[in-house]
Short mmCIF file of C-alpha atoms and ligand atoms in Angstrom, two decimals:
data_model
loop_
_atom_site.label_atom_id
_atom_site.label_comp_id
_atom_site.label_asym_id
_atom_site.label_seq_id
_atom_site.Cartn_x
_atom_site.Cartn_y
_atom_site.Cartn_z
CA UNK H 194 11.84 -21.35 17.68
CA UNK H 195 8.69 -20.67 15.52
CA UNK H 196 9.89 -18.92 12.05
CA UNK H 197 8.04 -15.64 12.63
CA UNK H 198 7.04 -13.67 9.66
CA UNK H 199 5.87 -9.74 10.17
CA UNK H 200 2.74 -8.93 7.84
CA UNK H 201 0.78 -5.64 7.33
CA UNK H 202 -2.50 -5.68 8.77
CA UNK H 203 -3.82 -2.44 8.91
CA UNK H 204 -2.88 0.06 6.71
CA UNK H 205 -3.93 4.09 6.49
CA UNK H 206 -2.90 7.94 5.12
CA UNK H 207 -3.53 11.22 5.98
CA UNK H 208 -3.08 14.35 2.82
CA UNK H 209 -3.91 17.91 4.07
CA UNK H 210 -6.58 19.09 1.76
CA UNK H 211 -4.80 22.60 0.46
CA UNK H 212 -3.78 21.55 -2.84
CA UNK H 213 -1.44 23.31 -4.94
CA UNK H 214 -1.00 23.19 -8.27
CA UNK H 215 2.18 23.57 -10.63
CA UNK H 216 -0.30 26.91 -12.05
CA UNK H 217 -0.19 28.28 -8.69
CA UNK H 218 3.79 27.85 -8.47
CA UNK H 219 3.90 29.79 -11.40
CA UNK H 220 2.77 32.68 -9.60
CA UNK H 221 5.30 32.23 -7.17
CA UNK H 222 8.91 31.18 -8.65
CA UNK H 223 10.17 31.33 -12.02
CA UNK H 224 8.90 28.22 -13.29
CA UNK H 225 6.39 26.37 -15.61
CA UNK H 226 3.71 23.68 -15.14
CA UNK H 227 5.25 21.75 -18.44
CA UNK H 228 8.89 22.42 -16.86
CA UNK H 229 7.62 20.89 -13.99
CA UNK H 230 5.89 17.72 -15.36
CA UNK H 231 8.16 16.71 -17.71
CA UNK H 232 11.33 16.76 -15.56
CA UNK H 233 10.03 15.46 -12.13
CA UNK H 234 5.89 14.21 -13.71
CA UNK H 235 4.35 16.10 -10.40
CA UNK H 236 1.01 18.23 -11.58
CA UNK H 237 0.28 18.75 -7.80
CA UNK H 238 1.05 18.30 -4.13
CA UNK H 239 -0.83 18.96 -0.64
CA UNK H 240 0.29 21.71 1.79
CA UNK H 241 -0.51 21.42 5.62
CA UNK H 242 -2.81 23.55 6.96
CA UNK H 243 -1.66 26.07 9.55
CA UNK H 244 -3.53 24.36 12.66
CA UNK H 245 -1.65 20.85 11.63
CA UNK H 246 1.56 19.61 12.69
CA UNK H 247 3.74 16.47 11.74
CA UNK H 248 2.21 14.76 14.42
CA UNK H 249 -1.52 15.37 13.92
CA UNK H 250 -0.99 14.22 10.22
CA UNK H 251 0.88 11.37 11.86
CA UNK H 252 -1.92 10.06 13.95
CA UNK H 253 -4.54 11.04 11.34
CA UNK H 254 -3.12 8.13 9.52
CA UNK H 255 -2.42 6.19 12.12
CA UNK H 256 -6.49 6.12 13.22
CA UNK H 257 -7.22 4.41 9.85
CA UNK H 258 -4.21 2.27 10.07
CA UNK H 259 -5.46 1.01 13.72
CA UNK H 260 -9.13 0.76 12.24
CA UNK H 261 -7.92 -0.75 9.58
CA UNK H 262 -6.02 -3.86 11.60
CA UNK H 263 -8.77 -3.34 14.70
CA UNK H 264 -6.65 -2.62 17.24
CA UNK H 265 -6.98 -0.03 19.62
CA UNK H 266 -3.92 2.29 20.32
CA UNK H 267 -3.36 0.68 23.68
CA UNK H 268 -3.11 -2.79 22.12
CA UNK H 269 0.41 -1.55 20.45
CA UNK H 270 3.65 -2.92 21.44
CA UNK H 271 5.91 -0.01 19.73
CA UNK H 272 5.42 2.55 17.95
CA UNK H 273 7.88 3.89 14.88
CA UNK H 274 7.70 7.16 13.57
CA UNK H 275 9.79 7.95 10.00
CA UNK H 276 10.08 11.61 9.34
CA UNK H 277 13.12 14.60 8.63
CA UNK H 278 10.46 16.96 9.40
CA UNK H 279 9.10 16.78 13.14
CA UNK H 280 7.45 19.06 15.45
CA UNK H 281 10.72 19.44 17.50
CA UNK H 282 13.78 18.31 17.96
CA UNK H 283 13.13 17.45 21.36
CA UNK H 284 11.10 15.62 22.59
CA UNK H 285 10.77 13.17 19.79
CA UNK H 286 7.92 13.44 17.66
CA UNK H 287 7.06 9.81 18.24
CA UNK H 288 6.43 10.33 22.20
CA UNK H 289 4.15 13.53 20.50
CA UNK H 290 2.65 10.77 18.28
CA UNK H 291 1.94 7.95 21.09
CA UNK H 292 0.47 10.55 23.82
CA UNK H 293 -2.24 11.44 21.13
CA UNK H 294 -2.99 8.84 20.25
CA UNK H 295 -3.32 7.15 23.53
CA UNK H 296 -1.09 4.82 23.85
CA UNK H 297 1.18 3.74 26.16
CA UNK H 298 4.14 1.82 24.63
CA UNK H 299 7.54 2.89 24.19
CA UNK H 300 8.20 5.21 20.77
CA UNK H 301 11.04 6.16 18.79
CA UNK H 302 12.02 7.88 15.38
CA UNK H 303 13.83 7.22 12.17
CA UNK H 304 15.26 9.83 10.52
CA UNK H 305 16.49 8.66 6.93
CA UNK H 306 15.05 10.87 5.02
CA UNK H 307 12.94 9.35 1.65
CA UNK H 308 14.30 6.15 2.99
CA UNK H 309 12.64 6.27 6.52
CA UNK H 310 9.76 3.91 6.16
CA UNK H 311 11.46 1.84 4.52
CA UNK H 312 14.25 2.07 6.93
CA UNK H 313 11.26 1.33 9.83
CA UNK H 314 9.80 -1.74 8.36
CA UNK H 315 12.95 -3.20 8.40
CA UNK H 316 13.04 -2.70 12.24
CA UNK H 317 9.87 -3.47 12.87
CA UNK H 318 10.47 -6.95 11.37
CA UNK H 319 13.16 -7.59 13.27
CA UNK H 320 11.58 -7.04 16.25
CA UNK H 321 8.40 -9.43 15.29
CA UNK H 322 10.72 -11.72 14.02
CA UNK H 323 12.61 -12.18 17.26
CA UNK H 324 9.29 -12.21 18.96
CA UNK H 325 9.85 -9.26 20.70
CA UNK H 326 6.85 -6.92 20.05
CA UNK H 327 3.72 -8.11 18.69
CA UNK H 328 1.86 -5.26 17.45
CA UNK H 329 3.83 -2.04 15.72
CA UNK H 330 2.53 0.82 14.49
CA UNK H 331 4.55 2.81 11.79
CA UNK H 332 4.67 6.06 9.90
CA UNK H 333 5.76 7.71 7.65
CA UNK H 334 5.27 11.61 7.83
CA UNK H 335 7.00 15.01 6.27
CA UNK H 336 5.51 18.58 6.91
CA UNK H 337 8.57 19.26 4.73
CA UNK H 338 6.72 22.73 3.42
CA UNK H 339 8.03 24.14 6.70
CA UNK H 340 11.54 23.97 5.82
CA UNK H 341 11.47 24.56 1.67
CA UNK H 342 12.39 28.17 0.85
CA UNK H 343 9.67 28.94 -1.75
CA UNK H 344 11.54 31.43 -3.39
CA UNK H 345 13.85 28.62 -4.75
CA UNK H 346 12.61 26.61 -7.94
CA UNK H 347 14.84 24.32 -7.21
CA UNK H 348 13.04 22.50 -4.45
CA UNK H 349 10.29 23.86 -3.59
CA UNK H 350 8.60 22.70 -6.72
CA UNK H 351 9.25 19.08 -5.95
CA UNK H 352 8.04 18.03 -2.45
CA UNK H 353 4.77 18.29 -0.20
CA UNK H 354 3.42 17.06 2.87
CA UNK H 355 1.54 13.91 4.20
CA UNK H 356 1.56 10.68 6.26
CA UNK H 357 0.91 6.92 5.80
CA UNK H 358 1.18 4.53 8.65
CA UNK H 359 1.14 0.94 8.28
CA UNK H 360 0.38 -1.91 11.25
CA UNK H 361 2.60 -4.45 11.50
CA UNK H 362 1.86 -7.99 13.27
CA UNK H 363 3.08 -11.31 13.38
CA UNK H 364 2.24 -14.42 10.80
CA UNK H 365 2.84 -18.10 10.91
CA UNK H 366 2.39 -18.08 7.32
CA UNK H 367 5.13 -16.20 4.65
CA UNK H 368 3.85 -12.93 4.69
CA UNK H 369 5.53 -9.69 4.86
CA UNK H 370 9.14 -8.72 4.61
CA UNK H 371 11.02 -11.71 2.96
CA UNK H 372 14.35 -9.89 2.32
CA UNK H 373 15.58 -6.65 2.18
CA UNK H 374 18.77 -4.31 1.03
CA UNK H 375 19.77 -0.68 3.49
CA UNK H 376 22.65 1.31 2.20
CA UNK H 377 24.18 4.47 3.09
CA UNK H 378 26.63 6.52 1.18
CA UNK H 379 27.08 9.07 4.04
CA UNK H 380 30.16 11.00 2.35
CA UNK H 381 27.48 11.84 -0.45
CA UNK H 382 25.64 13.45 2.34
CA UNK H 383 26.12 17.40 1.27
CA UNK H 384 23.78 16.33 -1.91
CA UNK H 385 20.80 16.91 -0.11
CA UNK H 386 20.71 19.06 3.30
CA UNK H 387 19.27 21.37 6.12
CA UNK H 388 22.23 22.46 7.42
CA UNK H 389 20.71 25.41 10.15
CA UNK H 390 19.57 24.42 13.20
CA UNK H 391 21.81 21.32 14.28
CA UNK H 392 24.84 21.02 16.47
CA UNK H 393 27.48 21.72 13.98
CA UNK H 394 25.88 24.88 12.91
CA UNK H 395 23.12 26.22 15.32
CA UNK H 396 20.49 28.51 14.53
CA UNK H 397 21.45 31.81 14.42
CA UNK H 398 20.71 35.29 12.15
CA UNK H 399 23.56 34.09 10.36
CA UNK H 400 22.07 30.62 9.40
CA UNK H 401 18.90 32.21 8.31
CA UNK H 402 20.36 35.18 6.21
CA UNK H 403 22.42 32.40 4.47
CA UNK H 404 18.76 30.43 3.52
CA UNK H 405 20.63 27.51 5.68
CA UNK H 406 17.09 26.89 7.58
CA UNK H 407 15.69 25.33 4.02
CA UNK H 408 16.37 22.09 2.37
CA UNK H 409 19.03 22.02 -0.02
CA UNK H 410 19.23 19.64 -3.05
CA UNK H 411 21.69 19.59 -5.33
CA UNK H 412 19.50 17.67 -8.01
CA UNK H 413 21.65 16.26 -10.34
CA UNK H 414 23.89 14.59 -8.71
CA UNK H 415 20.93 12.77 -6.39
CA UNK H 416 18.88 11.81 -9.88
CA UNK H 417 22.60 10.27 -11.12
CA UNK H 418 22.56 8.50 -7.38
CA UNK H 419 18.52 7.51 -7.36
CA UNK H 420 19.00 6.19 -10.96
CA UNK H 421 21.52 3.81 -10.73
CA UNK H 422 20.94 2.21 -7.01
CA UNK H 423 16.80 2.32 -7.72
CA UNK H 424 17.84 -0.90 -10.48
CA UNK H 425 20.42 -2.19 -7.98
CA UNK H 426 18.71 -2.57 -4.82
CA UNK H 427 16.17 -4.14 -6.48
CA UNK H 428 17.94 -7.13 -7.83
CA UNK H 429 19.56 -6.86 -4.64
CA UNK H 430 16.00 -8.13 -2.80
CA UNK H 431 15.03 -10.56 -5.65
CA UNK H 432 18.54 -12.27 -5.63
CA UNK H 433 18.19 -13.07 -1.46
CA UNK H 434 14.56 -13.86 -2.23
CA UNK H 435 15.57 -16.29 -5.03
CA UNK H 436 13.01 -14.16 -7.22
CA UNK H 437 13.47 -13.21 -10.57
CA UNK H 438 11.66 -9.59 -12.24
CA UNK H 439 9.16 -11.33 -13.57
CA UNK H 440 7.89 -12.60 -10.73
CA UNK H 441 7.38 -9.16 -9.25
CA UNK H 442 3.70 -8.08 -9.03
CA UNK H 443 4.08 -5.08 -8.01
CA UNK H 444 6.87 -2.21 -7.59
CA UNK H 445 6.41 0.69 -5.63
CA UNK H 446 9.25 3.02 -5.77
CA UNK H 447 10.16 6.13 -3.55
CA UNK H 448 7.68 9.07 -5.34
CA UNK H 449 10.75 11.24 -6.16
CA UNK H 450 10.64 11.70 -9.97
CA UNK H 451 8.56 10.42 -12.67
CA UNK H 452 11.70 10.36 -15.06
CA UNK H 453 14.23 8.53 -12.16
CA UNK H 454 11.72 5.67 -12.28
CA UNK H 455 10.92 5.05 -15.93
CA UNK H 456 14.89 5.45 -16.57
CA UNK H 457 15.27 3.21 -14.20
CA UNK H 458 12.61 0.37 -14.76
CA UNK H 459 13.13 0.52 -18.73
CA UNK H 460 17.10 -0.14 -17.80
CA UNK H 461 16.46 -3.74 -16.58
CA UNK H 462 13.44 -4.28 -18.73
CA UNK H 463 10.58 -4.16 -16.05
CA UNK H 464 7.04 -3.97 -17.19
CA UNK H 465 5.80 -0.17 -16.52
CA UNK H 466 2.65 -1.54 -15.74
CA UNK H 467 3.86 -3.06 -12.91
CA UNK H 468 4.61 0.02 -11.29
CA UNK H 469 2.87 2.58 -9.19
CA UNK H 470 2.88 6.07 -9.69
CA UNK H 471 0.98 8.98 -7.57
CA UNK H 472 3.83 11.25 -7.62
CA UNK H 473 1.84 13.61 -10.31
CA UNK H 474 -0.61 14.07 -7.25
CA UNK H 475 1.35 14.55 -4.00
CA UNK H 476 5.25 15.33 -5.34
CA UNK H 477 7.97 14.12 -3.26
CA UNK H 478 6.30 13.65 0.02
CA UNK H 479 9.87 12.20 1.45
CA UNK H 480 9.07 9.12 4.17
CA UNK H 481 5.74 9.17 3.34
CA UNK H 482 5.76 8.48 -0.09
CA UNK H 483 6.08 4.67 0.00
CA UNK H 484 3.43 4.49 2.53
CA UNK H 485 0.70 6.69 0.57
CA UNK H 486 1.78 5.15 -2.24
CA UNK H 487 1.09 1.66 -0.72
CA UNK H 488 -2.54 2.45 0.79
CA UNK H 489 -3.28 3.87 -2.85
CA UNK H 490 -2.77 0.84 -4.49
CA UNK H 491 -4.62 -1.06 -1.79
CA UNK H 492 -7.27 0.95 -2.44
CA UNK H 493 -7.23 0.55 -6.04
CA UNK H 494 -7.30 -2.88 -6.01
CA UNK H 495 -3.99 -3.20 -7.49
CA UNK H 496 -2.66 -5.41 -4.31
CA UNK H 497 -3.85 -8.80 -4.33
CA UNK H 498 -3.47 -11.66 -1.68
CA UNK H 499 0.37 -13.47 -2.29
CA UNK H 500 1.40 -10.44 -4.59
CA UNK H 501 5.13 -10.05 -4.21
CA UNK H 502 5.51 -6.49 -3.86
CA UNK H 503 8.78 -4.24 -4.11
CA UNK H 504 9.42 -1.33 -1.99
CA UNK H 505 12.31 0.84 -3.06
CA UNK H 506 13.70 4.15 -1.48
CA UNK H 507 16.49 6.28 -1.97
CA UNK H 508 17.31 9.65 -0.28
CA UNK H 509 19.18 11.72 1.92
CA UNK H 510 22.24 10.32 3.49
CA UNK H 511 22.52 9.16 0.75
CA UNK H 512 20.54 6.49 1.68
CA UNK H 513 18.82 3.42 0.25
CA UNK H 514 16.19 1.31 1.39
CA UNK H 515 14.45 -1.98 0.09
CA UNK H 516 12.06 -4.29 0.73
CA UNK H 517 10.48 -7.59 -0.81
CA UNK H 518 7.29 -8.66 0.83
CA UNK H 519 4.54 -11.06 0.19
CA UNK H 520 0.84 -9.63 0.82
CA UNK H 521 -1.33 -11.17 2.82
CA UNK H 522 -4.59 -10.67 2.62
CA UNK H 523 -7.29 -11.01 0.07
CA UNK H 524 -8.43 -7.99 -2.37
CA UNK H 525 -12.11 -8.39 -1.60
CA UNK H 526 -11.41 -7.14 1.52
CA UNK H 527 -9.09 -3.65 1.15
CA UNK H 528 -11.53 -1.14 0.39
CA UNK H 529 -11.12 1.71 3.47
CA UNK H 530 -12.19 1.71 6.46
CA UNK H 531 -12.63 -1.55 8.94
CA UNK H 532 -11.70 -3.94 6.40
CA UNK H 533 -9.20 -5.70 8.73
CA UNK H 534 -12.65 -7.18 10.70
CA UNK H 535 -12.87 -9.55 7.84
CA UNK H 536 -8.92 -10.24 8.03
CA UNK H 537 -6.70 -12.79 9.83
CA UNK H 538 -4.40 -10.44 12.12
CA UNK H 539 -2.27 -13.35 13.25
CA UNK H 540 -1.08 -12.11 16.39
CA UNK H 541 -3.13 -14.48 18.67
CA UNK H 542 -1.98 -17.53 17.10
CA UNK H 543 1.46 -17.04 17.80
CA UNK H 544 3.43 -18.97 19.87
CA UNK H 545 6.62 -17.48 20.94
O1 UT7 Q 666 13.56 12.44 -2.37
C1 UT7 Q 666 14.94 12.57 -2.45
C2 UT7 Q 666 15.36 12.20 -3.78
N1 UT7 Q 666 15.26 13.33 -4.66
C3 UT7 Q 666 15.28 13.13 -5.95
O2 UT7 Q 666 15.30 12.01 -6.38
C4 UT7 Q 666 15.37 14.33 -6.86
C5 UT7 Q 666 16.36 14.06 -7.94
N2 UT7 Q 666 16.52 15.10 -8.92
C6 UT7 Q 666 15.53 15.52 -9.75
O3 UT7 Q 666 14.41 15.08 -9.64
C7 UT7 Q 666 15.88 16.45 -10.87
O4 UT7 Q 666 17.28 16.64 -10.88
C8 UT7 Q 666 15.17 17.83 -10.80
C9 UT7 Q 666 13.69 17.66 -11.10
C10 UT7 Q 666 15.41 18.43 -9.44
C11 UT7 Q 666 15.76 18.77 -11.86
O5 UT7 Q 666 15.67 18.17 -13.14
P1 UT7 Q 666 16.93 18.20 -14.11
O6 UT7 Q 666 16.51 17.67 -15.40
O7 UT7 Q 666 18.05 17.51 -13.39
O8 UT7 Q 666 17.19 19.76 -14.27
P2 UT7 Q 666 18.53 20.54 -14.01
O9 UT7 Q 666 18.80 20.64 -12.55
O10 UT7 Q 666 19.58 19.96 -14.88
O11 UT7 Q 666 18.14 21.99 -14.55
C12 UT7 Q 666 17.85 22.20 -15.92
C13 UT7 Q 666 17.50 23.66 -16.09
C14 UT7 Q 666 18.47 24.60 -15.38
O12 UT7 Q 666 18.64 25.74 -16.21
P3 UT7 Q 666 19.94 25.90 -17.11
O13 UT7 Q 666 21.09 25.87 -16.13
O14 UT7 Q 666 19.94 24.71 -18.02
O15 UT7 Q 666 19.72 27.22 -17.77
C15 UT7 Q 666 17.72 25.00 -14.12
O16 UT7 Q 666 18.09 26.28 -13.65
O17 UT7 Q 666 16.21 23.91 -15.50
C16 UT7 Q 666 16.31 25.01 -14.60
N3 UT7 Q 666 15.34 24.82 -13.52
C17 UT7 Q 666 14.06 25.16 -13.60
N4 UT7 Q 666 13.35 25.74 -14.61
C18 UT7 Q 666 12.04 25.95 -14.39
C19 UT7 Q 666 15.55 24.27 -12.30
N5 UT7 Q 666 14.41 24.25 -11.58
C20 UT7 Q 666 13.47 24.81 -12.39
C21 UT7 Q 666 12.09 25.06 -12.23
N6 UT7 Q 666 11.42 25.63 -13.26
N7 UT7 Q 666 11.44 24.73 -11.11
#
């Protein structure tokens, strides 16, 4: 069978505009905006309006990631949608997701936390690899302000909302995901929590009075986790892709903490200029913050075509997620908006 290799072709993200600032936190917890940049380097993140939902942030990314690869939403094969912070529990926010968007192919969620995206371009390349689906659309959303208490400076300092979605289609030529490392450290799992609301504690006056309806992180002991498998899971995807460091372009970590990366890089020597940052501007945005962080660069001209780019997640679970992949396409062409009309979407060529 033709060796099938899954490339991005269309790429898009959605912030809400409300921004707020480390200043305006101030006026809310007992905190500072130097505390806050110089143990987590995040100045700012974006709030969802009242009138959105994980799902319209969802598609509003999606729309640019569809324009981006010129498909239109009927053209998909499967739809993935990464997020700890959907609409409902039921149905799945993915089924919300494809009925907007009009499409008509089957839809399903990850729910991994940080590592989510991640987690979903994994699948999706299995499932281009094998031949199976042709055209995927993926996300990665959080409306996580809904479920931070913002009377605790603990947390609610740290995250914010928004969505990237990527397109995902098949390639004759290496392009893509070229190896990749998942881990899960499930008994770590009380680190980071929302324990109302499930089946082993259902939502009840109780739950709320106990502040059990709002994330919980126990901080410390998920930087001491973040730092030390951010290093390993990367030499985990150079070793199976017979790179070394240096050959890296381009790493693009989970936006968690400005200090968990630079410990992090600077422990196996990596150039800091190889990295990219926007956590300063959107704070922890959970599953989305590989994929925003991904169309940023794009758009910055900081991905160019054969770059061998490193995605790297870590999260709740505790989870870890990584991913070595090859870009495809030429820089001339990434700048917004219908850029993908210039770009070979290999799809048709395939032979399966
Ligand atoms: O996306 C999932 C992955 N998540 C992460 O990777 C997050 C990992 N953890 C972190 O990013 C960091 O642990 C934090 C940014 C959450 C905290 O930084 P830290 O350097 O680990 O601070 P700490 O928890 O050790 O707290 C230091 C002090 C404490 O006061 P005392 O006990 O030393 O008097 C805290 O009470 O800072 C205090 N503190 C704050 N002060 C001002 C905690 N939160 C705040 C705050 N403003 N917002």
């Amino acid at each position: 069978m033709t060796q099938l290799y899954s490339q991005i072709s269309g790429w898009g993200k959605y912030v809400p505009e409300k921004i707020l600032t480390n200043y305006d936190l101030e006026k809310m917890v007992d905190t500072s905006h130097e505390w806050i940049m110089q143990r987590s380097g995040i100045a700012e993140r974006r709030i969802a309006g009242e009138d959105e939902t994980t799902a319209t942030m969802a598609v509003a990314a999606a729309r640019q990631a569809l324009d981006v690869a010129n498909l239109a939403p009927t053209d998909l094969d499967l739809i993935i949608v990464s997020t700890s912070s959907p609409d409902y529990f039921v149905p799945a926010v993915s089924s919300t997701v494809q009925a907007m968007l009009g499409a008509t192919c089957p839809a399903f969620i990850i729910a991994t936390g940080c590592t989510g995206f991640v987690y979903g371009l994994v699948t999706a390349h299995q499932f281009i690899a094998t031949g199976a689906f042709k055209r995927i659309l993926l996300i990665g959303v959080e409306l996580i302000s809904r479920f931070l208490n913002w009377e605790d400076r603990d947390t609610c300092v740290l995250f914010g909302d928004g969505a990237g979605a990527v397109v995902i289609t098949p390639s004759l030529a290496p392009r893509g995901v070229f190896s990749f490392d998942l881990g899960s450290n499930g008994d770590q799992g009380h680190h980071l929590t929302l324990k109302g609301g499930g089946s082993a504690n259902p939502m009840s006056y109780d739950v709320i009075d106990k502040g059990e309806n709002y994330l919980y992180m126990n901080g410390r002991e998920v930087f001491k986790f973040a730092s030390r498998v951010l290093p390993r899971s990367l030499r985990a995807i150079l070793e199976q892709s017979d790179l070394s460091l240096q050959e890296v372009d381009l790493l693009i970590p989970h936006q968690a903490n400005a200090r968990i990366i630079d410990m992090a890089v600077r422990s196996i020597n990596f150039d800091p200029q190889k990295v990219f940052l926007n956590l300063h501007k959107y704070g922890n945005t959970s599953a989305a913050s590989i994929p925003i962080a991904l169309v940023e660069a794009i758009q910055e001209g900081r991905v160019k075509a054969d770059d061998k780019i490193a995605l790297v997640s870590f999260g709740a679970g505790l989870t870890w997620a990584s991913v070595m992949l090859q870009w495809g396409v030429s820089s001339q062409n990434l700048n917004g908006h219908g850029a993908a009309a210039a770009m070979p979407v290999q799809a048709e060529k395939v032979v399966i």
